[in-house]
Short mmCIF file of C-alpha atoms in Angstrom, two decimals:
data_model
loop_
_atom_site.label_atom_id
_atom_site.label_comp_id
_atom_site.label_asym_id
_atom_site.label_seq_id
_atom_site.Cartn_x
_atom_site.Cartn_y
_atom_site.Cartn_z
CA MET A 2 18.60 13.36 -8.54
CA ASP A 3 21.73 14.98 -10.94
CA GLN A 4 23.94 12.81 -8.69
CA PHE A 5 22.07 9.77 -9.61
CA LYS A 6 21.75 10.46 -13.28
CA GLN A 7 25.68 11.18 -13.12
CA ILE A 8 26.41 7.81 -11.70
CA SER A 9 24.05 5.81 -13.97
CA ALA A 10 25.62 7.39 -16.89
CA PHE A 11 29.04 6.54 -16.11
CA VAL A 12 28.24 2.82 -15.29
CA GLY A 13 26.33 2.34 -18.52
CA VAL A 14 28.95 3.93 -20.25
CA ALA A 15 31.67 2.21 -18.46
CA SER A 16 29.65 -1.37 -19.25
CA ARG A 17 28.75 -0.53 -22.76
CA GLY A 18 31.80 1.22 -24.05
CA SER A 19 29.78 3.53 -25.73
CA MET A 20 28.17 6.90 -24.90
CA SER A 21 25.45 6.40 -28.05
CA ALA A 22 24.46 2.99 -26.80
CA THR A 23 23.91 4.44 -23.16
CA ALA A 24 22.07 7.23 -24.38
CA ARG A 25 19.55 4.73 -26.37
CA ALA A 26 19.34 2.71 -23.19
CA GLU A 27 18.17 6.11 -21.15
CA GLY A 28 16.29 7.74 -23.77
CA VAL A 29 18.52 10.84 -23.93
CA THR A 30 21.03 12.06 -26.65
CA PRO A 31 24.79 11.20 -26.26
CA ALA A 32 25.48 14.78 -25.55
CA ILE A 33 23.55 14.54 -22.62
CA ILE A 34 25.50 11.71 -21.35
CA GLY A 35 28.70 13.48 -22.11
CA ARG A 36 27.43 16.58 -19.98
CA ARG A 37 26.57 14.19 -17.19
CA LEU A 38 30.22 12.46 -17.25
CA ASP A 39 31.63 15.86 -17.38
CA ALA A 40 29.73 16.88 -14.58
CA LEU A 41 30.63 13.89 -12.77
CA GLU A 42 34.42 14.21 -13.30
CA GLU A 43 34.35 17.87 -12.43
CA ARG A 44 32.39 17.26 -9.16
CA LEU A 45 34.81 14.25 -8.03
CA GLY A 46 38.08 16.38 -9.00
CA VAL A 47 39.14 13.20 -11.13
CA LYS A 48 39.25 11.97 -14.36
CA LEU A 49 37.15 8.39 -14.77
CA LEU A 50 37.04 7.76 -18.38
CA LEU A 51 39.63 8.18 -21.34
CA ARG A 52 37.30 9.22 -24.12
CA THR A 53 38.77 9.25 -27.76
CA THR A 54 36.70 9.12 -31.10
CA ARG A 55 37.92 5.31 -31.23
CA ARG A 56 37.05 3.87 -27.78
CA ILE A 57 36.44 4.69 -24.27
CA SER A 58 38.51 3.29 -21.25
CA LEU A 59 38.52 3.29 -17.28
CA THR A 60 41.23 5.52 -15.65
CA PHE A 61 42.89 3.55 -12.45
CA GLU A 62 40.31 5.81 -10.42
CA GLY A 63 37.39 5.15 -12.77
CA ALA A 64 37.97 1.23 -12.23
CA ALA A 65 37.77 1.65 -8.45
CA PHE A 66 34.68 4.05 -8.52
CA LEU A 67 32.95 1.79 -11.21
CA GLU A 68 32.61 -1.25 -8.66
CA ASP A 69 31.15 0.78 -5.89
CA CYS A 70 28.62 2.38 -8.22
CA GLN A 71 27.50 -0.93 -9.53
CA ARG A 72 26.92 -2.26 -6.27
CA ILE A 73 25.06 0.79 -5.16
CA LEU A 74 22.68 0.48 -8.25
CA ARG A 75 22.22 -3.00 -7.94
CA GLU A 76 21.16 -2.91 -4.44
CA LEU A 77 18.81 0.23 -5.50
CA ALA A 78 17.38 -2.10 -7.97
CA ASP A 79 16.65 -4.71 -5.95
CA ALA A 80 15.14 -2.51 -3.00
CA GLU A 81 12.86 -1.08 -5.50
CA GLY A 82 11.77 -4.21 -6.84
CA ALA A 83 11.12 -5.65 -3.59
CA VAL A 84 8.62 -3.20 -2.59
CA SER A 85 6.95 -2.57 -6.23
CA LEU A 86 3.53 -3.43 -7.12
CA GLY A 87 4.46 -5.85 -9.44
CA GLY A 88 6.76 -7.71 -6.99
CA ILE A 89 10.79 -8.27 -7.89
CA ARG A 90 11.26 -7.36 -11.34
CA PRO A 91 15.21 -7.82 -12.28
CA GLY A 92 16.96 -5.37 -14.86
CA GLY A 93 20.11 -4.34 -16.02
CA HIS A 94 23.16 -6.00 -18.14
CA LEU A 95 24.10 -9.71 -17.42
CA LYS A 96 27.29 -10.74 -18.80
CA ILE A 97 27.77 -14.63 -18.85
CA SER A 98 30.85 -16.62 -20.02
CA ALA A 99 30.81 -20.38 -21.01
CA PRO A 100 32.73 -23.03 -22.69
CA ALA A 101 32.09 -22.86 -26.37
CA GLY A 102 30.62 -25.90 -27.46
CA PHE A 103 28.28 -26.29 -24.11
CA GLY A 104 27.46 -22.78 -24.22
CA ARG A 105 26.06 -22.92 -27.64
CA ARG A 106 23.65 -25.97 -26.72
CA HIS A 107 22.91 -25.49 -23.19
CA VAL A 108 23.38 -21.80 -22.41
CA ALA A 109 22.34 -20.02 -25.23
CA PRO A 110 18.78 -21.37 -25.55
CA LEU A 111 18.20 -20.86 -21.77
CA LEU A 112 19.31 -17.28 -22.13
CA THR A 113 16.75 -16.45 -24.92
CA ARG A 114 14.07 -17.74 -22.36
CA PHE A 115 15.61 -15.92 -19.34
CA ILE A 116 15.13 -12.33 -21.58
CA GLU A 117 11.55 -13.31 -22.39
CA GLU A 118 10.67 -13.97 -18.93
CA ASN A 119 12.79 -10.74 -17.84
CA PRO A 120 12.46 -7.98 -20.45
CA ASP A 121 14.44 -5.31 -18.48
CA VAL A 122 17.59 -7.41 -18.59
CA THR A 123 20.14 -7.39 -21.44
CA VAL A 124 22.43 -10.10 -22.13
CA ARG A 125 25.97 -10.57 -23.31
CA LEU A 126 27.22 -14.27 -23.84
CA ASP A 127 30.83 -14.63 -24.39
CA LEU A 128 31.86 -18.43 -25.78
CA SER A 129 35.33 -19.26 -25.09
CA ASP A 130 37.10 -22.33 -23.89
CA ARG A 131 39.83 -20.26 -21.80
CA ILE A 132 39.26 -19.33 -18.20
CA VAL A 133 38.06 -15.96 -18.04
CA ASP A 134 39.11 -13.39 -15.18
CA LEU A 135 35.70 -12.46 -14.03
CA VAL A 136 36.84 -9.33 -12.17
CA GLU A 137 39.28 -8.07 -14.93
CA GLU A 138 36.80 -8.75 -17.56
CA ASN A 139 33.79 -7.51 -15.56
CA VAL A 140 31.82 -10.99 -15.86
CA ASP A 141 28.85 -11.47 -13.81
CA CYS A 142 28.63 -15.27 -14.07
CA ALA A 143 31.02 -18.10 -15.69
CA ILE A 144 29.91 -21.42 -16.44
CA ARG A 145 32.67 -24.06 -15.91
CA ILE A 146 32.73 -28.30 -16.11
CA GLY A 147 34.86 -30.25 -13.85
CA GLU A 148 37.23 -29.65 -11.46
CA LEU A 149 37.66 -26.11 -10.23
CA ALA A 150 40.92 -24.46 -9.27
CA ASP A 151 41.65 -23.28 -5.92
CA SER A 152 40.48 -19.40 -5.92
CA SER A 153 38.61 -16.63 -4.19
CA LEU A 154 35.59 -16.94 -6.28
CA ILE A 155 32.41 -18.60 -5.28
CA SER A 156 31.21 -21.56 -7.27
CA ILE A 157 27.60 -22.83 -7.33
CA ARG A 158 26.73 -26.60 -8.42
CA LEU A 159 24.20 -26.58 -10.97
CA GLY A 160 24.43 -30.25 -12.22
CA GLU A 161 26.70 -32.78 -13.44
CA MET A 162 27.72 -34.66 -16.52
CA ARG A 163 29.39 -37.95 -17.53
CA ARG A 164 32.08 -38.21 -20.05
CA VAL A 165 32.49 -41.36 -22.07
CA VAL A 166 34.78 -42.89 -24.58
CA VAL A 167 33.23 -43.29 -28.16
CA ALA A 168 33.96 -44.31 -31.49
CA SER A 169 32.09 -44.93 -34.69
CA PRO A 170 31.14 -48.48 -35.69
CA SER A 171 33.42 -48.60 -38.59
CA TYR A 172 36.25 -47.91 -36.46
CA ILE A 173 35.27 -50.62 -34.00
CA ALA A 174 35.01 -52.86 -36.94
CA GLN A 175 38.32 -52.34 -38.13
CA PHE A 176 40.53 -52.06 -34.76
CA GLY A 177 38.02 -53.71 -32.19
CA VAL A 178 37.17 -52.57 -28.58
CA PRO A 179 39.91 -51.78 -26.13
CA PRO A 180 39.03 -54.11 -23.27
CA ALA A 181 40.61 -52.03 -20.41
CA PRO A 182 42.12 -48.72 -20.43
CA THR A 183 45.77 -50.13 -20.61
CA PHE A 184 44.92 -51.11 -24.14
CA LEU A 185 44.32 -47.42 -25.18
CA ALA A 186 47.78 -47.29 -26.03
CA GLU A 187 47.33 -49.58 -28.92
CA HIS A 188 44.47 -47.14 -30.34
CA ASN A 189 44.58 -44.05 -32.13
CA CYS A 190 43.23 -41.61 -29.59
CA LEU A 191 41.74 -38.22 -30.56
CA SER A 192 42.79 -35.83 -27.78
CA LEU A 193 42.55 -31.97 -26.97
CA ARG A 194 45.98 -30.48 -27.08
CA GLN A 195 46.02 -28.99 -23.62
CA GLN A 196 44.57 -32.20 -22.46
CA ARG A 197 46.79 -34.13 -19.90
CA GLY A 198 44.85 -37.41 -20.67
CA TRP A 199 41.53 -39.18 -20.02
CA THR A 200 40.08 -39.65 -16.60
CA LEU A 201 39.02 -43.19 -15.95
CA ARG A 202 38.77 -46.07 -13.42
CA VAL A 203 42.03 -48.02 -13.39
CA GLU A 204 42.20 -51.02 -10.86
CA GLY A 205 39.42 -49.50 -8.70
CA GLU A 206 41.11 -45.71 -8.73
CA VAL A 207 40.08 -42.64 -10.61
CA ARG A 208 43.30 -41.80 -12.73
CA VAL A 209 44.43 -39.79 -15.70
CA VAL A 210 45.30 -41.82 -18.48
CA LYS A 211 47.80 -40.72 -20.99
CA VAL A 212 46.72 -40.96 -24.50
CA SER A 213 48.33 -40.59 -27.81
CA GLY A 214 47.18 -40.79 -31.50
CA LYS A 215 47.81 -39.31 -34.97
CA LEU A 216 45.33 -36.50 -34.40
CA GLU A 217 44.79 -34.03 -31.85
CA CYS A 218 43.29 -30.22 -31.95
CA ASN A 219 42.33 -27.56 -29.56
CA ASP A 220 38.57 -27.43 -30.46
CA GLY A 221 36.50 -30.45 -29.16
CA ALA A 222 33.84 -30.08 -32.02
CA VAL A 223 36.50 -31.17 -34.54
CA LEU A 224 37.33 -34.19 -32.30
CA HIS A 225 33.76 -35.12 -32.38
CA ASP A 226 33.78 -34.79 -36.22
CA TRP A 227 36.96 -37.04 -36.45
CA ALA A 228 35.30 -39.87 -34.08
CA LEU A 229 32.04 -39.58 -36.36
CA ALA A 230 34.56 -40.17 -39.27
CA GLY A 231 36.15 -43.05 -38.07
CA LYS A 232 39.47 -41.62 -37.41
CA GLY A 233 39.84 -42.82 -33.85
CA LEU A 234 38.45 -42.92 -30.17
CA ALA A 235 37.47 -39.71 -28.40
CA TRP A 236 36.58 -38.97 -24.79
CA ARG A 237 33.51 -36.57 -25.09
CA SER A 238 30.71 -35.32 -22.60
CA LEU A 239 27.57 -37.21 -23.05
CA TRP A 240 25.75 -33.71 -23.92
CA GLU A 241 27.82 -33.55 -26.85
CA VAL A 242 27.63 -37.20 -28.07
CA GLY A 243 24.41 -38.30 -26.81
CA ALA A 244 22.22 -38.01 -29.88
CA ASP A 245 25.06 -39.65 -32.05
CA ILE A 246 24.81 -42.74 -29.56
CA GLU A 247 21.07 -42.69 -29.63
CA ALA A 248 21.23 -42.67 -33.45
CA GLY A 249 24.37 -45.25 -33.49
CA ARG A 250 26.45 -43.06 -35.48
CA LEU A 251 28.73 -43.36 -32.20
CA VAL A 252 29.07 -46.40 -29.66
CA THR A 253 30.52 -46.18 -26.30
CA VAL A 254 33.69 -48.44 -25.03
CA LEU A 255 35.42 -48.79 -21.76
CA ASP A 256 31.93 -48.20 -19.97
CA ASP A 257 32.96 -50.37 -16.85
CA PHE A 258 35.82 -47.96 -16.51
CA ALA A 259 34.05 -44.67 -16.51
CA ALA A 260 34.93 -42.03 -13.95
CA PRO A 261 32.25 -40.38 -11.58
CA PRO A 262 30.30 -37.43 -13.37
CA VAL A 263 32.00 -34.30 -13.31
CA GLY A 264 30.40 -30.91 -11.94
CA ILE A 265 28.86 -28.16 -13.95
CA HIS A 266 29.33 -25.16 -12.04
CA ALA A 267 28.26 -21.28 -11.88
CA VAL A 268 31.36 -19.13 -10.76
CA VAL A 269 30.69 -15.62 -9.52
CA PRO A 270 32.76 -13.10 -7.98
CA GLN A 271 31.05 -13.26 -4.65
CA ARG A 272 27.87 -14.43 -2.97
CA ARG A 273 27.06 -11.10 -1.04
CA HIS A 274 25.11 -8.56 -2.81
CA LEU A 275 24.58 -10.93 -6.09
CA PRO A 276 22.37 -9.10 -8.43
CA LEU A 277 18.95 -10.35 -8.80
CA ARG A 278 19.27 -10.94 -12.52
CA VAL A 279 22.44 -13.07 -11.76
CA ARG A 280 20.44 -15.01 -9.08
CA LEU A 281 17.37 -15.60 -11.13
CA PHE A 282 19.57 -16.75 -14.19
CA ILE A 283 21.48 -19.48 -11.88
CA ASP A 284 18.26 -20.59 -10.64
CA LEU A 285 17.03 -21.08 -14.29
CA LEU A 286 20.24 -23.17 -14.93
CA LYS A 287 19.83 -25.28 -11.84
CA ALA A 288 16.05 -26.09 -12.51
CA ASN A 289 16.69 -27.42 -15.89
CA TRP A 290 20.40 -28.96 -15.52
CA ARG A 291 19.53 -31.06 -12.24
CA ASP A 292 16.51 -32.64 -14.06
CA PRO A 293 17.44 -35.76 -15.62
CA ALA A 294 14.42 -35.40 -18.09
CA TYR A 295 16.44 -32.28 -19.51
CA TRP A 296 19.67 -34.43 -20.55
CA ALA A 297 17.45 -37.16 -21.72
CA ALA A 298 15.50 -34.80 -24.08
CA SER A 299 18.87 -33.33 -25.15
CA ALA A 300 20.65 -36.45 -25.77
CA GLY A 301 17.84 -37.33 -28.13
CA ALA A 302 17.57 -34.28 -29.87
#
């Protein structure tokens, strides 16, 4: 029992970065958590955590030990849940990464529903448009849209999303509608700074069409605002601009040249020994995002 408490304290502090937060979660004092960590390090004969008054960090040995400890605790929790009278009851901490705009609109609301249904789970949602390193940053699941780079990570397709070229009615009235992708060179195209171009069908083939314009930004929400303000054409995901299209604030162009929908994926470090909380969260996303009614309601919101 002492060994289990020591390991639980170690995993809690390593995951939360705080002895006081771990103590509150376990219903004990920070001093007790500290004694458990001291006893664990003394028993193993290695330093697992570097503790100062300002921060707590893992040693090399601690990082290696943490992975095995997390796996053991996950398997134990799943085993207990499977035989308990109440059935499977997930617990533990869930760390999710998602693109900023998409995550705000389509991940955060589902996460609140998830923790209402699974009250023993705590959640941290990190919103960022950069590609996170799941292993290095201890992320349980990352949501990614579009083509996935080759990697050792496991991806699970959750749904799909279409991208459209849009402009405001005022822009169309002033500059007209491009009849084909080749005419984009004559228009002011609002593009992401890191984007190679817009993916469209050209002569029956899906190609990346290079675009240019007077305005570019690394934040898609800004491009959305510029399009609404009549500053140019924008290539945006339907989840972002669907409501504006429904309301007439934006109109689509080049619909006959649209590329096939792109996949929305959950990316996890490994499929084997996937924690129950992660499996259930992925199931919730899949149930919603594969339902056309979900996206229809979202577009009209």
